[in-house]
Coordinates of C-alpha atoms and ligand atoms in Angstrom, one line a residue:
M826 CA 115.0 101.8 103.3
I827 CA 114.6 104.5 100.6
E828 CA 118.3 104.2 99.7
E829 CA 118.0 100.5 99.5
L830 CA 115.0 100.7 97.2
R831 CA 116.8 103.2 94.9
K832 CA 119.9 101.0 94.8
K833 CA 117.9 97.9 93.9
A834 CA 115.9 99.8 91.2
E835 CA 119.2 101.2 89.8
E836 CA 120.8 97.8 89.6
L837 CA 117.8 96.2 87.9
L838 CA 117.6 98.9 85.3
K839 CA 121.3 99.0 84.7
N840 CA 121.7 95.3 84.2
D841 CA 118.6 95.2 82.0
T842 CA 116.7 92.8 84.2
V843 CA 113.7 95.1 83.8
K844 CA 112.7 98.1 81.6
V845 CA 110.7 100.0 84.2
V846 CA 110.2 100.2 88.0
F847 CA 106.8 100.9 89.3
G848 CA 107.2 102.7 92.6
Y849 CA 106.2 105.6 94.8
G850 CA 107.3 109.2 94.3
E851 CA 106.8 112.3 96.4
G852 CA 103.4 113.9 96.0
S853 CA 102.3 117.6 95.7
V854 CA 102.1 117.8 99.5
P855 CA 104.1 115.8 102.2
E856 CA 101.0 113.8 103.1
R857 CA 100.7 112.3 99.6
T858 CA 102.7 110.1 97.3
R859 CA 102.1 109.3 93.7
P860 CA 102.9 106.3 91.5
V861 CA 106.1 106.8 89.4
F862 CA 107.4 104.8 86.5
I863 CA 111.2 104.9 86.4
T864 CA 112.8 103.8 83.1
K865 CA 116.3 105.3 83.5
P866 CA 118.8 104.5 86.3
E867 CA 119.6 108.2 86.7
D868 CA 116.0 108.8 87.8
V869 CA 115.9 106.4 90.7
N870 CA 116.2 109.2 93.3
K871 CA 112.6 110.0 92.4
L872 CA 111.6 106.9 94.4
T873 CA 110.4 107.3 98.0
W874 CA 108.9 105.2 100.7
N875 CA 106.8 106.3 103.7
K876 CA 103.5 105.7 105.4
Y877 CA 101.6 107.5 102.6
C878 CA 102.5 104.8 100.0
V879 CA 98.9 103.6 99.9
Y880 CA 98.5 102.7 96.2
N881 CA 98.4 99.2 95.1
L882 CA 100.8 99.4 92.1
T883 CA 99.7 96.1 90.6
T884 CA 96.8 97.9 89.1
Y885 CA 99.2 99.3 86.4
L886 CA 99.8 95.8 85.2
K887 CA 96.5 96.0 83.4
R888 CA 97.1 99.4 81.7
Q889 CA 98.2 99.4 78.1
E890 CA 100.3 102.6 78.6
T891 CA 102.4 100.9 81.3
R892 CA 102.5 97.5 79.6
K893 CA 104.2 99.2 76.6
L894 CA 107.1 100.1 78.8
G895 CA 108.4 96.5 78.9
K896 CA 109.1 94.1 81.8
P897 CA 108.4 95.8 85.1
A898 CA 109.7 95.6 88.6
L899 CA 107.1 96.5 91.2
I900 CA 107.6 97.8 94.6
L901 CA 105.0 95.8 96.6
K902 CA 103.7 95.8 100.2
G903 CA 102.5 92.4 101.5
C904 CA 98.8 93.2 100.9
D905 CA 99.5 94.3 97.3
A906 CA 101.7 91.3 96.6
R907 CA 98.7 89.1 97.2
T908 CA 97.3 90.5 94.0
I909 CA 100.2 88.9 92.1
I910 CA 99.2 85.5 93.4
V911 CA 95.6 86.0 92.3
L912 CA 96.7 87.3 88.8
L913 CA 99.0 84.3 88.4
K914 CA 96.3 81.9 89.4
E915 CA 93.9 83.5 87.0
C916 CA 96.5 83.3 84.2
Q917 CA 96.6 87.1 83.7
I918 CA 100.4 87.3 84.1
K919 CA 103.4 85.0 83.9
R920 CA 105.7 84.9 86.8
E921 CA 108.8 85.5 84.6
D922 CA 107.2 88.7 83.2
V923 CA 107.2 90.6 86.6
Y924 CA 110.0 91.3 89.0
I925 CA 108.8 91.8 92.6
I926 CA 110.6 94.1 95.0
G927 CA 108.8 93.3 98.2
V928 CA 108.9 95.8 101.1
T929 CA 108.3 95.0 104.7
C930 CA 105.6 97.3 106.0
D931 CA 104.1 98.3 109.4
G932 CA 101.2 100.1 108.0
V933 CA 100.1 102.9 105.7
G934 CA 97.7 105.8 105.9
D935 CA 97.1 108.5 108.5
P936 CA 94.9 107.5 110.3
L937 CA 96.1 103.9 109.8
A938 CA 94.3 102.1 107.1
E939 CA 91.7 99.6 108.3
K940 CA 93.4 96.7 106.6
C941 CA 96.6 97.3 108.6
K942 CA 94.9 96.7 111.9
A943 CA 94.7 93.0 111.2
C944 CA 97.6 92.6 108.8
D945 CA 99.2 89.2 108.6
V946 CA 101.5 90.0 105.6
H947 CA 103.9 92.5 106.9
T948 CA 106.5 90.6 105.0
P949 CA 105.2 89.9 101.4
L950 CA 104.5 86.2 100.7
I951 CA 106.0 86.5 97.2
Y952 CA 109.0 88.5 96.0
D953 CA 112.3 88.3 94.1
D954 CA 114.1 90.8 96.4
L955 CA 113.0 91.9 99.9
V956 CA 113.8 95.4 101.1
G957 CA 113.5 96.1 104.8
E958 CA 113.9 93.8 107.8
K959 CA 112.0 90.5 107.5
R960 CA 109.0 90.3 110.0
E961 CA 107.2 87.2 111.2
N962 CA 103.7 87.1 109.7
K963 CA 101.5 86.2 112.6
E964 CA 98.1 84.7 111.8
V965 CA 95.2 86.9 112.9
P966 CA 92.1 85.0 114.2
F967 CA 89.1 84.9 111.8
E968 CA 86.8 87.0 113.9
E969 CA 89.4 89.7 114.4
R970 CA 90.1 89.9 110.7
Y971 CA 86.5 90.7 110.0
A972 CA 85.9 92.9 113.1
E973 CA 85.0 95.8 110.8
L974 CA 81.7 93.9 110.0
D975 CA 80.6 93.5 113.6
E976 CA 78.2 96.5 113.7
Y977 CA 76.9 95.9 110.2
E978 CA 76.1 92.2 110.9
K979 CA 74.0 93.2 113.9
L980 CA 71.5 94.9 111.5
G981 CA 68.4 93.0 110.4
E982 CA 67.7 92.1 106.7
K983 CA 65.5 95.1 106.2
E984 CA 68.0 97.5 107.8
K985 CA 70.8 96.1 105.7
W986 CA 68.7 96.6 102.6
E987 CA 67.9 100.2 103.6
F988 CA 71.6 100.9 104.4
W989 CA 72.8 99.8 101.0
Q990 CA 70.0 101.5 99.1
K991 CA 71.0 104.7 100.8
Q992 CA 74.7 104.2 100.2
F993 CA 74.2 103.3 96.5
E994 CA 71.9 106.2 95.9
K995 CA 75.1 108.4 96.3
C996 CA 77.0 106.6 93.5
I997 CA 77.7 108.9 90.5
K998 CA 78.9 106.0 88.3
C999 CA 82.4 107.5 87.9
Y1000 CA 83.9 104.0 87.8
A1001 CA 86.9 105.1 89.8
C1002 CA 86.4 101.9 91.9
S1003 CA 86.8 99.6 88.9
N1004 CA 89.6 101.6 87.3
I1005 CA 91.7 101.5 90.4
C1006 CA 91.0 97.8 91.2
P1007 CA 93.9 95.6 90.0
L1008 CA 91.4 92.7 89.7
C1009 CA 88.8 94.5 87.6
F1010 CA 90.6 93.8 84.3
C1011 CA 88.0 92.9 81.7
D1012 CA 88.7 94.6 78.4
R1013 CA 85.0 95.4 78.2
C1014 CA 83.2 95.7 81.5
I1015 CA 79.7 94.4 81.9
V1016 CA 78.5 97.9 82.4
E1017 CA 79.7 98.9 78.9
K1018 CA 77.7 96.1 77.2
N1019 CA 74.4 97.1 75.6
Q1020 CA 73.3 94.1 73.7
P1021 CA 71.8 93.1 76.0
Q1022 CA 72.2 96.0 78.4
W1023 CA 72.7 94.3 81.8
I1024 CA 73.3 97.5 83.8
D1025 CA 71.7 100.9 83.2
P1026 CA 74.7 103.2 82.8
S1027 CA 73.0 106.3 84.1
A1028 CA 73.4 107.2 87.8
H1029 CA 70.0 106.4 89.3
A1030 CA 69.0 104.2 92.2
R1031 CA 68.2 100.9 90.3
G1032 CA 71.2 101.0 87.9
N1033 CA 73.5 102.0 90.8
L1034 CA 72.3 99.0 92.8
S1035 CA 73.0 96.5 90.0
W1036 CA 76.4 98.1 89.2
N1037 CA 77.7 97.9 92.8
V1038 CA 76.2 94.5 93.5
T1039 CA 77.5 93.1 90.2
R1040 CA 81.0 94.4 90.8
A1041 CA 81.1 93.1 94.3
Y1042 CA 80.0 89.6 93.1
H1043 CA 82.7 89.7 90.4
L1044 CA 85.3 90.3 93.1
A1045 CA 83.9 87.7 95.6
G1046 CA 86.6 85.2 96.5
R1047 CA 89.1 87.3 94.5
C1048 CA 89.3 90.7 96.3
I1049 CA 92.6 90.9 98.2
N1050 CA 91.3 93.8 100.4
C1051 CA 93.7 96.5 99.3
E1052 CA 91.0 99.0 100.1
E1053 CA 91.8 101.0 97.1
C1054 CA 88.2 101.2 95.7
Q1055 CA 86.9 102.7 98.9
R1056 CA 89.8 105.1 99.1
V1057 CA 89.1 106.5 95.7
C1058 CA 85.3 106.6 95.8
P1059 CA 84.4 110.3 95.7
V1060 CA 81.1 109.9 97.5
D1061 CA 82.5 107.7 100.4
I1062 CA 80.5 104.6 99.8
P1063 CA 81.8 102.0 102.3
L1064 CA 82.9 99.5 99.7
N1065 CA 85.2 97.8 102.3
L1066 CA 82.1 96.5 104.1
L1067 CA 80.7 95.0 101.0
N1068 CA 84.0 93.4 99.9
K1069 CA 84.8 92.1 103.4
K1070 CA 81.4 90.6 103.8
L1071 CA 81.8 88.6 100.6
A1072 CA 85.4 87.7 101.6
K1073 CA 84.2 86.5 104.9
E1074 CA 81.5 84.3 103.3
A1075 CA 83.9 82.9 100.7
E1076 CA 86.4 82.0 103.5
R1077 CA 83.7 80.5 105.7
S1078 CA 82.2 78.5 102.8
F1079 CA 85.4 77.4 101.0
N1080 CA 88.1 77.8 103.6
Y1081 CA 89.9 80.0 101.0
R1082 CA 91.7 83.4 101.2
P1083 CA 92.8 84.8 97.9
G1084 CA 96.5 85.6 97.4
Y1085 CA 97.9 83.6 100.2
N1086 CA 98.9 80.4 98.6
I1087 CA 99.8 79.8 95.0
D1088 CA 98.9 76.1 95.3
D1089 CA 95.3 76.8 96.6
E1090 CA 92.5 76.1 94.1
L1091 CA 90.5 79.2 93.2
A1092 CA 87.2 79.3 95.3
M1093 CA 85.0 80.5 92.4
S1094 CA 86.2 78.3 89.7
T1095 CA 86.7 75.0 91.4
Y1096 CA 83.8 72.6 92.1
K1097 CA 83.9 70.1 94.9
E1098 CA 81.1 67.7 95.7
D1099 CA 81.3 68.6 99.4
D1100 CA 81.0 72.3 98.8
E1101 CA 78.2 73.9 100.9
Q1102 CA 75.1 74.1 98.8
E1103 CA 73.2 76.4 101.0
F1104 CA 72.7 79.0 98.3
F1105 CA 70.1 76.7 96.7
K1106 CA 67.0 77.7 98.7
Ligands
SF4_2216 S1 97.9 95.6 105.2 FE1 100.0 95.0 106.0 S2 101.3 95.1 104.2 FE2 99.4 96.2 103.6 S3 99.8 98.3 104.1 FE3 98.9 97.5 105.9 S4 100.6 96.8 107.2 FE4 101.4 97.1 105.2
SF4_2217 S1 89.7 96.2 97.8 FE1 88.7 97.0 96.1 S2 90.3 97.7 94.7 FE2 91.3 96.2 96.1 S3 91.1 94.2 95.1 FE3 89.3 94.5 96.4 S4 87.7 95.3 95.1 FE4 89.7 95.6 94.1
SF4_2218 S1 83.9 105.0 92.9 FE1 82.0 105.3 94.1 S2 80.8 106.8 93.0 FE2 82.3 106.0 91.5 S3 81.3 104.3 90.5 FE3 82.5 103.4 92.2 S4 80.9 103.3 93.9 FE4 80.1 104.7 92.4

């Protein structure tokens, strides 16, 4: 598979289909990889592929440094490729401006990432070329997909509140979560606005709560559950729980899962008269 990836990258760079390939390179230790940006055909042997290829490389589509390199080809797992569908729906990219090298995938991480336990996109849903043997994407039942929430949902309202207060107290406002997130792409984040100042930028309990809750709401019905924000959080806040809870509610209310179907209407920007109105209390 590595050779196939390198061959494809070399071909795309040589025939000038793309100017750069976003992929995975070997890390400083065997249990890590790192993002690499290949601009010359002679460098394609820097590309690798293994179970440590956890990063969602679509996040580099929003960075000025990588945008300057020209049209990219991205090596994308099925979960990461869902981001492309959301970015297309939100008019953040044009389809002709990105080339997708989809890779079939059995799972990443050691131990296996939580998202992989209920994966239904082993073969990406969108790609220009596919590397690896095509797999059947089997639908995973709703309850199974959100099994991670089972224990959390057993808590009462007060316990949930205490749980999140305790978690958010740990936040140091490093913003690694929003930096890594491919769908946090505002030029100026709400946390940077000071007239009016919506969110206190210092790391204290009240400001932390508004930061984390606001970010979660901004991702509601959009988050594709790549789990990158939780992976990079230096103080281990269980952001997956928060994101998944909102994803579950968005799916239950609007029968919508982001990044699955380019023809679906966006849950948060489409009004339907028969939408549930139960948030009006
Ligand atoms: S969620 Fe699916 S596509 Fe994504 S890393 Fe896990 S197994 Fe691979
Ligand atoms: S899992 Fe986190 S990083 Fe990934 S899309 Fe959702 S909020 Fe963004
Ligand atoms: S990565 Fe974690 S500590 Fe940093 S701002 Fe996000 S939630 Fe807070």
